[in-house]
Amino acid sequence: MTASMTASTLAFRFAVVFVVAGMLMGIAMAASHDTSVMPAHAHLNLLGWVSLFMFGIYYERRPALDTSRLARLQVLIWALATAVLTVAVAAVHLGHDAADPVAAVTSLVVLGDTLLFDYLVYRGAPAHQGAGFAPAE
Ligand code: HEM
Protein backbone atom coordinates (compact mmCIF):
# COMPACT_ATOMS: atom_id res chain seq x y z
CA MET A 1 0.00 0.00 0.00
CA THR A 2 1.40 3.33 -0.99
CA ALA A 3 0.96 6.50 0.99
CA SER A 4 -0.84 8.03 -1.99
CA MET A 5 -3.55 5.36 -2.15
CA THR A 6 -7.00 6.94 -1.97
CA ALA A 7 -9.35 6.23 0.93
CA SER A 8 -11.78 4.42 -1.41
CA THR A 9 -9.11 2.15 -2.89
CA LEU A 10 -7.94 1.33 0.63
CA ALA A 11 -11.52 0.59 1.72
CA PHE A 12 -12.27 -1.62 -1.31
CA ARG A 13 -9.01 -3.56 -0.88
CA PHE A 14 -9.69 -4.26 2.78
CA ALA A 15 -13.34 -5.12 2.05
CA VAL A 16 -12.60 -7.80 -0.52
CA VAL A 17 -10.17 -9.48 1.88
CA PHE A 18 -12.64 -9.34 4.78
CA VAL A 19 -15.45 -10.87 2.72
CA VAL A 20 -13.30 -13.87 1.79
CA ALA A 21 -12.39 -14.36 5.46
CA GLY A 22 -16.07 -13.96 6.41
CA MET A 23 -17.22 -16.48 3.83
CA LEU A 24 -14.57 -19.01 4.84
CA MET A 25 -15.73 -18.57 8.43
CA GLY A 26 -19.35 -19.11 7.34
CA ILE A 27 -18.44 -22.23 5.35
CA ALA A 28 -16.45 -23.57 8.31
CA MET A 29 -19.43 -23.00 10.61
CA ALA A 30 -21.81 -24.71 8.20
CA ALA A 31 -19.47 -27.65 7.58
CA SER A 32 -18.79 -28.23 11.28
CA HIS A 33 -22.43 -27.69 12.35
CA ASP A 34 -20.99 -25.43 15.05
CA THR A 35 -22.34 -21.89 14.91
CA SER A 36 -20.93 -20.73 18.24
CA VAL A 37 -18.83 -18.04 16.52
CA MET A 38 -21.79 -16.80 14.42
CA PRO A 39 -21.76 -13.29 16.02
CA ALA A 40 -18.10 -12.90 15.01
CA HIS A 41 -18.95 -14.03 11.47
CA ALA A 42 -21.80 -11.53 11.28
CA HIS A 43 -19.62 -8.66 12.51
CA LEU A 44 -16.75 -9.58 10.22
CA ASN A 45 -19.07 -9.49 7.20
CA LEU A 46 -21.08 -6.43 8.15
CA LEU A 47 -18.23 -4.25 9.43
CA GLY A 48 -15.51 -5.65 7.18
CA TRP A 49 -17.39 -6.14 3.92
CA VAL A 50 -20.63 -4.14 3.84
CA SER A 51 -19.56 -1.06 5.84
CA LEU A 52 -16.10 -0.74 4.31
CA PHE A 53 -17.51 -1.10 0.79
CA MET A 54 -20.07 1.61 1.54
CA PHE A 55 -17.34 3.93 2.90
CA GLY A 56 -15.44 3.27 -0.33
CA ILE A 57 -18.40 4.25 -2.49
CA TYR A 58 -18.94 7.44 -0.47
CA TYR A 59 -15.30 8.50 -0.57
CA GLU A 60 -15.02 7.75 -4.28
CA ARG A 61 -18.02 10.05 -4.90
CA ARG A 62 -16.21 12.89 -3.07
CA PRO A 63 -12.76 13.37 -4.66
CA ALA A 64 -11.56 15.96 -2.12
CA LEU A 65 -12.31 13.55 0.71
CA ASP A 66 -10.90 10.56 -1.15
CA THR A 67 -7.39 12.00 -1.09
CA SER A 68 -7.62 13.36 2.47
CA ARG A 69 -5.42 11.96 5.21
CA LEU A 70 -8.34 11.89 7.65
CA ALA A 71 -10.48 9.69 5.38
CA ARG A 72 -7.59 7.26 4.92
CA LEU A 73 -7.09 7.19 8.67
CA GLN A 74 -10.81 6.49 9.15
CA VAL A 75 -10.59 3.46 6.83
CA LEU A 76 -7.38 2.21 8.43
CA ILE A 77 -8.77 2.41 11.96
CA TRP A 78 -11.95 0.65 10.80
CA ALA A 79 -10.04 -2.24 9.23
CA LEU A 80 -7.82 -2.74 12.29
CA ALA A 81 -10.75 -2.50 14.70
CA THR A 82 -12.81 -4.95 12.63
CA ALA A 83 -10.01 -7.52 12.72
CA VAL A 84 -9.54 -7.15 16.49
CA LEU A 85 -13.28 -7.09 17.22
CA THR A 86 -13.88 -10.24 15.16
CA VAL A 87 -11.20 -12.20 17.02
CA ALA A 88 -12.36 -10.89 20.41
CA VAL A 89 -16.04 -11.65 19.77
CA ALA A 90 -15.15 -15.14 18.54
CA ALA A 91 -13.00 -15.71 21.64
CA VAL A 92 -15.80 -14.58 23.96
CA HIS A 93 -18.25 -16.96 22.27
CA LEU A 94 -15.73 -19.78 22.61
CA GLY A 95 -15.74 -19.22 26.36
CA HIS A 96 -12.68 -16.99 26.78
CA ASP A 97 -14.07 -14.31 29.08
CA ALA A 98 -10.70 -12.55 29.17
CA ALA A 99 -11.42 -11.28 25.65
CA ASP A 100 -14.49 -9.41 26.82
CA PRO A 101 -12.70 -6.14 27.72
CA VAL A 102 -10.91 -6.26 24.35
CA ALA A 103 -14.27 -6.55 22.57
CA ALA A 104 -15.66 -3.73 24.73
CA VAL A 105 -12.79 -1.34 24.04
CA THR A 106 -12.77 -2.17 20.33
CA SER A 107 -16.50 -1.55 20.07
CA LEU A 108 -15.85 1.98 21.36
CA VAL A 109 -13.08 2.42 18.80
CA VAL A 110 -15.58 1.43 16.07
CA LEU A 111 -18.11 3.90 17.48
CA GLY A 112 -15.46 6.65 17.60
CA ASP A 113 -14.41 5.87 14.04
CA THR A 114 -18.06 6.06 12.95
CA LEU A 115 -18.23 9.51 14.54
CA LEU A 116 -15.09 10.47 12.58
CA PHE A 117 -16.89 9.38 9.38
CA ASP A 118 -19.97 11.35 10.48
CA TYR A 119 -17.78 14.42 10.98
CA LEU A 120 -16.41 14.04 7.43
CA VAL A 121 -19.96 13.71 6.07
CA TYR A 122 -21.23 16.76 7.95
CA ARG A 123 -18.13 18.84 7.17
CA GLY A 124 -19.16 18.43 3.55
CA ALA A 125 -17.30 17.97 0.30
CA PRO A 126 -18.66 18.51 -3.21
CA ALA A 127 -19.93 15.36 -4.93
CA HIS A 128 -18.11 14.14 -8.02
CA GLN A 129 -20.00 14.92 -11.24
CA GLY A 130 -19.39 11.57 -12.88
CA ALA A 131 -20.37 10.76 -16.46
CA GLY A 132 -22.45 7.89 -15.09
CA PHE A 133 -24.83 10.44 -13.64
CA ALA A 134 -25.25 12.47 -16.83
CA PRO A 135 -28.64 12.30 -18.58
CA ALA A 136 -28.85 9.53 -21.19
CA GLU A 137 -28.23 10.70 -24.75
C1 HEM B 1 -19.95 -18.19 1.77
C2 HEM B 1 -20.66 -17.26 2.38
C3 HEM B 1 -21.35 -17.44 3.71
C4 HEM B 1 -21.63 -18.57 4.41
C5 HEM B 1 -21.33 -20.02 4.05
C6 HEM B 1 -22.33 -18.15 5.64
C7 HEM B 1 -22.78 -19.03 6.62
C8 HEM B 1 -23.50 -18.65 7.74
C9 HEM B 1 -24.02 -19.57 8.74
C10 HEM B 1 -23.87 -21.09 8.71
C11 HEM B 1 -24.67 -18.83 9.67
C12 HEM B 1 -25.37 -19.36 10.92
C13 HEM B 1 -26.85 -19.48 10.60
C14 HEM B 1 -27.61 -20.07 11.79
O1 HEM B 1 -27.16 -21.08 12.35
O2 HEM B 1 -28.65 -19.50 12.16
C15 HEM B 1 -24.55 -17.43 9.28
C16 HEM B 1 -25.09 -16.37 9.98
C17 HEM B 1 -24.99 -15.06 9.58
N1 HEM B 1 -24.35 -14.58 8.47
FE1 HEM B 1 -23.34 -15.67 7.12
N2 HEM B 1 -22.44 -16.79 5.64
C18 HEM B 1 -21.86 -16.30 4.49
C19 HEM B 1 -21.77 -14.99 4.11
C20 HEM B 1 -22.30 -13.91 4.80
C21 HEM B 1 -22.26 -12.53 4.36
C22 HEM B 1 -21.60 -12.05 3.06
C23 HEM B 1 -22.91 -11.79 5.31
C24 HEM B 1 -23.18 -10.31 5.39
C25 HEM B 1 -22.99 -9.45 4.40
C26 HEM B 1 -23.34 -12.71 6.35
C27 HEM B 1 -24.02 -12.33 7.48
C28 HEM B 1 -24.51 -13.20 8.42
C29 HEM B 1 -25.30 -12.78 9.58
C30 HEM B 1 -25.73 -11.35 9.91
C31 HEM B 1 -25.59 -13.94 10.30
C32 HEM B 1 -26.39 -14.03 11.59
C33 HEM B 1 -27.82 -14.34 11.26
C34 HEM B 1 -28.66 -14.49 12.50
O3 HEM B 1 -28.39 -13.86 13.51
O4 HEM B 1 -29.60 -15.30 12.45
N3 HEM B 1 -22.94 -13.98 6.00
N4 HEM B 1 -23.83 -17.36 8.11
mmCIF file of C-alpha atoms and ligand atoms in Angstrom:
data_model
loop_
_atom_site.group_PDB
_atom_site.id
_atom_site.type_symbol
_atom_site.label_atom_id
_atom_site.label_comp_id
_atom_site.label_asym_id
_atom_site.label_seq_id
_atom_site.Cartn_x
_atom_site.Cartn_y
_atom_site.Cartn_z
ATOM 1 C CA MET A 1 0.000 0.000 0.000
ATOM 2 C CA THR A 2 1.398 3.329 -0.994
ATOM 3 C CA ALA A 3 0.959 6.496 0.994
ATOM 4 C CA SER A 4 -0.841 8.030 -1.985
ATOM 5 C CA MET A 5 -3.550 5.357 -2.151
ATOM 6 C CA THR A 6 -7.002 6.940 -1.965
ATOM 7 C CA ALA A 7 -9.345 6.231 0.929
ATOM 8 C CA SER A 8 -11.776 4.422 -1.407
ATOM 9 C CA THR A 9 -9.109 2.147 -2.885
ATOM 10 C CA LEU A 10 -7.937 1.325 0.629
ATOM 11 C CA ALA A 11 -11.515 0.587 1.725
ATOM 12 C CA PHE A 12 -12.270 -1.625 -1.306
ATOM 13 C CA ARG A 13 -9.011 -3.555 -0.884
ATOM 14 C CA PHE A 14 -9.692 -4.259 2.784
ATOM 15 C CA ALA A 15 -13.344 -5.115 2.052
ATOM 16 C CA VAL A 16 -12.596 -7.804 -0.522
ATOM 17 C CA VAL A 17 -10.168 -9.478 1.882
ATOM 18 C CA PHE A 18 -12.637 -9.341 4.781
ATOM 19 C CA VAL A 19 -15.453 -10.871 2.720
ATOM 20 C CA VAL A 20 -13.304 -13.866 1.791
ATOM 21 C CA ALA A 21 -12.391 -14.360 5.462
ATOM 22 C CA GLY A 22 -16.072 -13.958 6.406
ATOM 23 C CA MET A 23 -17.223 -16.483 3.826
ATOM 24 C CA LEU A 24 -14.570 -19.011 4.844
ATOM 25 C CA MET A 25 -15.728 -18.571 8.426
ATOM 26 C CA GLY A 26 -19.350 -19.114 7.343
ATOM 27 C CA ILE A 27 -18.437 -22.225 5.354
ATOM 28 C CA ALA A 28 -16.445 -23.566 8.308
ATOM 29 C CA MET A 29 -19.432 -23.000 10.613
ATOM 30 C CA ALA A 30 -21.807 -24.714 8.204
ATOM 31 C CA ALA A 31 -19.475 -27.649 7.584
ATOM 32 C CA SER A 32 -18.785 -28.230 11.278
ATOM 33 C CA HIS A 33 -22.426 -27.691 12.353
ATOM 34 C CA ASP A 34 -20.987 -25.428 15.054
ATOM 35 C CA THR A 35 -22.336 -21.888 14.912
ATOM 36 C CA SER A 36 -20.926 -20.726 18.243
ATOM 37 C CA VAL A 37 -18.830 -18.043 16.517
ATOM 38 C CA MET A 38 -21.785 -16.800 14.425
ATOM 39 C CA PRO A 39 -21.764 -13.294 16.021
ATOM 40 C CA ALA A 40 -18.099 -12.904 15.011
ATOM 41 C CA HIS A 41 -18.945 -14.032 11.465
ATOM 42 C CA ALA A 42 -21.803 -11.534 11.278
ATOM 43 C CA HIS A 43 -19.618 -8.655 12.508
ATOM 44 C CA LEU A 44 -16.751 -9.580 10.221
ATOM 45 C CA ASN A 45 -19.068 -9.489 7.205
ATOM 46 C CA LEU A 46 -21.084 -6.433 8.149
ATOM 47 C CA LEU A 47 -18.226 -4.249 9.428
ATOM 48 C CA GLY A 48 -15.510 -5.648 7.177
ATOM 49 C CA TRP A 49 -17.389 -6.141 3.925
ATOM 50 C CA VAL A 50 -20.627 -4.137 3.840
ATOM 51 C CA SER A 51 -19.557 -1.063 5.839
ATOM 52 C CA LEU A 52 -16.096 -0.745 4.308
ATOM 53 C CA PHE A 53 -17.513 -1.102 0.794
ATOM 54 C CA MET A 54 -20.067 1.607 1.541
ATOM 55 C CA PHE A 55 -17.343 3.928 2.896
ATOM 56 C CA GLY A 56 -15.441 3.266 -0.326
ATOM 57 C CA ILE A 57 -18.401 4.247 -2.492
ATOM 58 C CA TYR A 58 -18.945 7.440 -0.469
ATOM 59 C CA TYR A 59 -15.300 8.504 -0.571
ATOM 60 C CA GLU A 60 -15.020 7.749 -4.280
ATOM 61 C CA ARG A 61 -18.018 10.046 -4.896
ATOM 62 C CA ARG A 62 -16.207 12.891 -3.069
ATOM 63 C CA PRO A 63 -12.761 13.374 -4.660
ATOM 64 C CA ALA A 64 -11.559 15.957 -2.124
ATOM 65 C CA LEU A 65 -12.311 13.551 0.710
ATOM 66 C CA ASP A 66 -10.903 10.563 -1.147
ATOM 67 C CA THR A 67 -7.394 12.005 -1.085
ATOM 68 C CA SER A 68 -7.620 13.355 2.467
ATOM 69 C CA ARG A 69 -5.423 11.963 5.208
ATOM 70 C CA LEU A 70 -8.335 11.894 7.652
ATOM 71 C CA ALA A 71 -10.483 9.690 5.384
ATOM 72 C CA ARG A 72 -7.591 7.257 4.915
ATOM 73 C CA LEU A 73 -7.092 7.195 8.666
ATOM 74 C CA GLN A 74 -10.815 6.486 9.147
ATOM 75 C CA VAL A 75 -10.592 3.461 6.826
ATOM 76 C CA LEU A 76 -7.382 2.214 8.425
ATOM 77 C CA ILE A 77 -8.770 2.412 11.961
ATOM 78 C CA TRP A 78 -11.953 0.651 10.797
ATOM 79 C CA ALA A 79 -10.041 -2.235 9.234
ATOM 80 C CA LEU A 80 -7.821 -2.743 12.287
ATOM 81 C CA ALA A 81 -10.753 -2.500 14.703
ATOM 82 C CA THR A 82 -12.810 -4.949 12.627
ATOM 83 C CA ALA A 83 -10.012 -7.523 12.721
ATOM 84 C CA VAL A 84 -9.539 -7.154 16.491
ATOM 85 C CA LEU A 85 -13.276 -7.091 17.222
ATOM 86 C CA THR A 86 -13.876 -10.240 15.164
ATOM 87 C CA VAL A 87 -11.196 -12.196 17.020
ATOM 88 C CA ALA A 88 -12.360 -10.885 20.410
ATOM 89 C CA VAL A 89 -16.045 -11.647 19.766
ATOM 90 C CA ALA A 90 -15.146 -15.135 18.538
ATOM 91 C CA ALA A 91 -12.997 -15.705 21.642
ATOM 92 C CA VAL A 92 -15.802 -14.577 23.960
ATOM 93 C CA HIS A 93 -18.252 -16.956 22.269
ATOM 94 C CA LEU A 94 -15.734 -19.777 22.607
ATOM 95 C CA GLY A 95 -15.735 -19.217 26.361
ATOM 96 C CA HIS A 96 -12.679 -16.989 26.784
ATOM 97 C CA ASP A 97 -14.070 -14.308 29.076
ATOM 98 C CA ALA A 98 -10.702 -12.552 29.173
ATOM 99 C CA ALA A 99 -11.416 -11.284 25.650
ATOM 100 C CA ASP A 100 -14.493 -9.411 26.824
ATOM 101 C CA PRO A 101 -12.704 -6.141 27.716
ATOM 102 C CA VAL A 102 -10.912 -6.259 24.355
ATOM 103 C CA ALA A 103 -14.267 -6.546 22.569
ATOM 104 C CA ALA A 104 -15.662 -3.733 24.728
ATOM 105 C CA VAL A 105 -12.791 -1.336 24.044
ATOM 106 C CA THR A 106 -12.770 -2.171 20.334
ATOM 107 C CA SER A 107 -16.504 -1.549 20.072
ATOM 108 C CA LEU A 108 -15.854 1.980 21.364
ATOM 109 C CA VAL A 109 -13.079 2.416 18.797
ATOM 110 C CA VAL A 110 -15.582 1.429 16.073
ATOM 111 C CA LEU A 111 -18.109 3.905 17.484
ATOM 112 C CA GLY A 112 -15.461 6.646 17.599
ATOM 113 C CA ASP A 113 -14.406 5.874 14.037
ATOM 114 C CA THR A 114 -18.063 6.059 12.947
ATOM 115 C CA LEU A 115 -18.228 9.511 14.537
ATOM 116 C CA LEU A 116 -15.093 10.473 12.576
ATOM 117 C CA PHE A 117 -16.890 9.382 9.381
ATOM 118 C CA ASP A 118 -19.967 11.347 10.479
ATOM 119 C CA TYR A 119 -17.783 14.416 10.981
ATOM 120 C CA LEU A 120 -16.410 14.044 7.431
ATOM 121 C CA VAL A 121 -19.962 13.712 6.072
ATOM 122 C CA TYR A 122 -21.232 16.765 7.949
ATOM 123 C CA ARG A 123 -18.135 18.840 7.173
ATOM 124 C CA GLY A 124 -19.164 18.428 3.548
ATOM 125 C CA ALA A 125 -17.303 17.972 0.295
ATOM 126 C CA PRO A 126 -18.663 18.506 -3.208
ATOM 127 C CA ALA A 127 -19.926 15.359 -4.928
ATOM 128 C CA HIS A 128 -18.110 14.141 -8.018
ATOM 129 C CA GLN A 129 -19.997 14.924 -11.240
ATOM 130 C CA GLY A 130 -19.393 11.565 -12.883
ATOM 131 C CA ALA A 131 -20.367 10.759 -16.457
ATOM 132 C CA GLY A 132 -22.448 7.894 -15.087
ATOM 133 C CA PHE A 133 -24.831 10.435 -13.641
ATOM 134 C CA ALA A 134 -25.250 12.474 -16.830
ATOM 135 C CA PRO A 135 -28.645 12.297 -18.579
ATOM 136 C CA ALA A 136 -28.851 9.528 -21.193
ATOM 137 C CA GLU A 137 -28.230 10.701 -24.745
HETATM 138 C C1 HEM B 1 -19.945 -18.194 1.771
HETATM 139 C C2 HEM B 1 -20.656 -17.257 2.380
HETATM 140 C C3 HEM B 1 -21.346 -17.440 3.707
HETATM 141 C C4 HEM B 1 -21.627 -18.573 4.412
HETATM 142 C C5 HEM B 1 -21.332 -20.020 4.050
HETATM 143 C C6 HEM B 1 -22.326 -18.150 5.638
HETATM 144 C C7 HEM B 1 -22.777 -19.027 6.625
HETATM 145 C C8 HEM B 1 -23.499 -18.650 7.737
HETATM 146 C C9 HEM B 1 -24.017 -19.568 8.743
HETATM 147 C C10 HEM B 1 -23.872 -21.095 8.705
HETATM 148 C C11 HEM B 1 -24.668 -18.831 9.674
HETATM 149 C C12 HEM B 1 -25.372 -19.357 10.919
HETATM 150 C C13 HEM B 1 -26.849 -19.480 10.596
HETATM 151 C C14 HEM B 1 -27.608 -20.071 11.795
HETATM 152 O O1 HEM B 1 -27.156 -21.080 12.347
HETATM 153 O O2 HEM B 1 -28.645 -19.496 12.160
HETATM 154 C C15 HEM B 1 -24.553 -17.426 9.281
HETATM 155 C C16 HEM B 1 -25.089 -16.368 9.983
HETATM 156 C C17 HEM B 1 -24.991 -15.059 9.582
HETATM 157 N N1 HEM B 1 -24.345 -14.577 8.474
HETATM 158 FE FE1 HEM B 1 -23.337 -15.667 7.115
HETATM 159 N N2 HEM B 1 -22.436 -16.791 5.640
HETATM 160 C C18 HEM B 1 -21.856 -16.304 4.487
HETATM 161 C C19 HEM B 1 -21.774 -14.987 4.109
HETATM 162 C C20 HEM B 1 -22.304 -13.914 4.800
HETATM 163 C C21 HEM B 1 -22.260 -12.528 4.359
HETATM 164 C C22 HEM B 1 -21.597 -12.045 3.060
HETATM 165 C C23 HEM B 1 -22.909 -11.785 5.312
HETATM 166 C C24 HEM B 1 -23.180 -10.311 5.387
HETATM 167 C C25 HEM B 1 -22.986 -9.450 4.402
HETATM 168 C C26 HEM B 1 -23.340 -12.705 6.348
HETATM 169 C C27 HEM B 1 -24.022 -12.334 7.480
HETATM 170 C C28 HEM B 1 -24.509 -13.201 8.418
HETATM 171 C C29 HEM B 1 -25.296 -12.777 9.575
HETATM 172 C C30 HEM B 1 -25.728 -11.351 9.907
HETATM 173 C C31 HEM B 1 -25.591 -13.938 10.300
HETATM 174 C C32 HEM B 1 -26.389 -14.029 11.595
HETATM 175 C C33 HEM B 1 -27.819 -14.338 11.256
HETATM 176 C C34 HEM B 1 -28.661 -14.494 12.504
HETATM 177 O O3 HEM B 1 -28.390 -13.857 13.505
HETATM 178 O O4 HEM B 1 -29.600 -15.300 12.451
HETATM 179 N N3 HEM B 1 -22.945 -13.976 6.001
HETATM 180 N N4 HEM B 1 -23.834 -17.359 8.106
#
